[in-house]
């Protein structure tokens, strides 16, 4: 019986990840399918570019929450907390959520790249190493204005923080950290090609903030 429960938990994690936040926010509130604009990716970054700061933050927060929530299903799995098996099942649940985000059942299996969802999973599994990696991400984006480069660099730093800074010995977690980096390289392969060609779009937070403020002012000034 417990094996059936665990299988159902993995399915539930996939369905949780399948919620196409960027697609639904775009269609329901802006009448825009973000998959037809910008980088054509159904994620927070492209939502920032296409729909603005507010929509991007909403999508980012919900996508992060999807990953965090999926890992919490481990509490119904009967594994002993914080053992290697416990962490491994958390990773399996997280992987199912990321698969749902990339291949969402509710949006024709055409989703995003899973960065925010992976961040939510990692926060649940090892928050301190994740926050250090997020700091690397923010620093790289601030210096280069490339979100894709920040994502790849942050994920590359993650296993090093786990092993050398926090001295993690759990095999499942170390393997997971390495897989995250490889997954982000694969899902960002088009971005990497654009970076090499110098064609990748840069992100300017201040500009997006000003655009959002101007849009709000224009809306309030209408009769």
GROMACS .gro file of C-alpha atoms in nm, residues 101-205:
model
  105
  101UNK     CA    1   0.682   2.275  -1.528
  102UNK     CA    2   0.880   2.197  -1.845
  103UNK     CA    3   0.612   1.968  -1.990
  104UNK     CA    4   0.286   2.095  -1.834
  105UNK     CA    5  -0.019   1.874  -1.873
  106UNK     CA    6  -0.248   2.179  -1.865
  107UNK     CA    7  -0.067   2.373  -2.142
  108UNK     CA    8   0.000   2.128  -2.421
  109UNK     CA    9   0.330   2.008  -2.267
  110UNK     CA   10   0.498   2.336  -2.365
  111UNK     CA   11   0.627   2.509  -2.055
  112UNK     CA   12   0.925   2.688  -1.905
  113UNK     CA   13   1.279   2.595  -1.809
  114UNK     CA   14   1.217   2.519  -1.444
  115UNK     CA   15   1.463   2.761  -1.283
  116UNK     CA   16   1.222   2.911  -1.028
  117UNK     CA   17   1.075   2.567  -0.954
  118UNK     CA   18   1.424   2.426  -0.897
  119UNK     CA   19   1.494   2.717  -0.664
  120UNK     CA   20   1.187   2.627  -0.458
  121UNK     CA   21   1.295   2.262  -0.439
  122UNK     CA   22   1.648   2.355  -0.336
  123UNK     CA   23   1.521   2.597  -0.070
  124UNK     CA   24   1.322   2.313   0.082
  125UNK     CA   25   1.611   2.065   0.075
  126UNK     CA   26   1.906   2.287   0.179
  127UNK     CA   27   1.807   2.654   0.220
  128UNK     CA   28   2.151   2.793   0.315
  129UNK     CA   29   2.341   2.653   0.017
  130UNK     CA   30   2.053   2.763  -0.203
  131UNK     CA   31   2.066   3.119  -0.071
  132UNK     CA   32   2.442   3.130  -0.136
  133UNK     CA   33   2.383   3.014  -0.493
  134UNK     CA   34   2.106   3.270  -0.531
  135UNK     CA   35   2.352   3.539  -0.421
  136UNK     CA   36   2.585   3.423  -0.700
  137UNK     CA   37   2.292   3.444  -0.942
  138UNK     CA   38   2.205   3.799  -0.834
  139UNK     CA   39   2.568   3.910  -0.854
  140UNK     CA   40   2.618   3.771  -1.205
  141UNK     CA   41   2.290   3.924  -1.328
  142UNK     CA   42   2.381   4.259  -1.172
  143UNK     CA   43   2.723   4.256  -1.339
  144UNK     CA   44   2.624   4.118  -1.681
  145UNK     CA   45   2.245   4.177  -1.708
  146UNK     CA   46   2.208   3.820  -1.837
  147UNK     CA   47   1.956   3.617  -1.635
  148UNK     CA   48   2.043   3.300  -1.825
  149UNK     CA   49   2.413   3.335  -1.738
  150UNK     CA   50   2.324   3.403  -1.375
  151UNK     CA   51   2.108   3.089  -1.362
  152UNK     CA   52   2.381   2.869  -1.506
  153UNK     CA   53   2.653   3.019  -1.284
  154UNK     CA   54   2.443   2.992  -0.969
  155UNK     CA   55   2.363   2.627  -1.039
  156UNK     CA   56   2.731   2.558  -1.107
  157UNK     CA   57   2.822   2.702  -0.766
  158UNK     CA   58   2.553   2.505  -0.580
  159UNK     CA   59   2.735   2.169  -0.542
  160UNK     CA   60   3.055   2.349  -0.439
  161UNK     CA   61   2.870   2.529  -0.159
  162UNK     CA   62   2.717   2.201  -0.043
  163UNK     CA   63   3.045   2.010  -0.038
  164UNK     CA   64   3.306   2.265   0.066
  165UNK     CA   65   3.112   2.524   0.268
  166UNK     CA   66   2.842   2.314   0.438
  167UNK     CA   67   3.024   1.977   0.428
  168UNK     CA   68   2.720   1.783   0.309
  169UNK     CA   69   2.776   1.407   0.305
  170UNK     CA   70   2.437   1.294   0.174
  171UNK     CA   71   2.505   1.127  -0.164
  172UNK     CA   72   2.156   1.192  -0.298
  173UNK     CA   73   2.185   1.566  -0.236
  174UNK     CA   74   2.528   1.596  -0.398
  175UNK     CA   75   2.411   1.405  -0.706
  176UNK     CA   76   2.099   1.623  -0.718
  177UNK     CA   77   2.311   1.939  -0.714
  178UNK     CA   78   2.520   1.816  -1.007
  179UNK     CA   79   2.209   1.716  -1.202
  180UNK     CA   80   2.062   2.065  -1.150
  181UNK     CA   81   2.362   2.220  -1.322
  182UNK     CA   82   2.343   1.976  -1.614
  183UNK     CA   83   1.967   2.027  -1.645
  184UNK     CA   84   1.999   2.404  -1.660
  185UNK     CA   85   2.272   2.379  -1.922
  186UNK     CA   86   2.043   2.160  -2.134
  187UNK     CA   87   1.734   2.379  -2.090
  188UNK     CA   88   1.938   2.695  -2.158
  189UNK     CA   89   2.120   2.563  -2.465
  190UNK     CA   90   1.950   2.820  -2.692
  191UNK     CA   91   2.044   3.096  -2.449
  192UNK     CA   92   2.404   2.973  -2.446
  193UNK     CA   93   2.415   2.993  -2.825
  194UNK     CA   94   2.275   3.348  -2.811
  195UNK     CA   95   2.531   3.442  -2.544
  196UNK     CA   96   2.813   3.316  -2.765
  197UNK     CA   97   2.676   3.513  -3.062
  198UNK     CA   98   2.619   3.821  -2.846
  199UNK     CA   99   2.244   3.811  -2.916
  200UNK     CA  100   2.109   3.729  -2.571
  201UNK     CA  101   1.862   3.985  -2.431
  202UNK     CA  102   1.981   4.181  -2.129
  203UNK     CA  103   1.761   4.246  -1.828
  204UNK     CA  104   1.742   4.589  -1.667
  205UNK     CA  105   1.546   4.587  -1.340
   0.00000   0.00000   0.00000
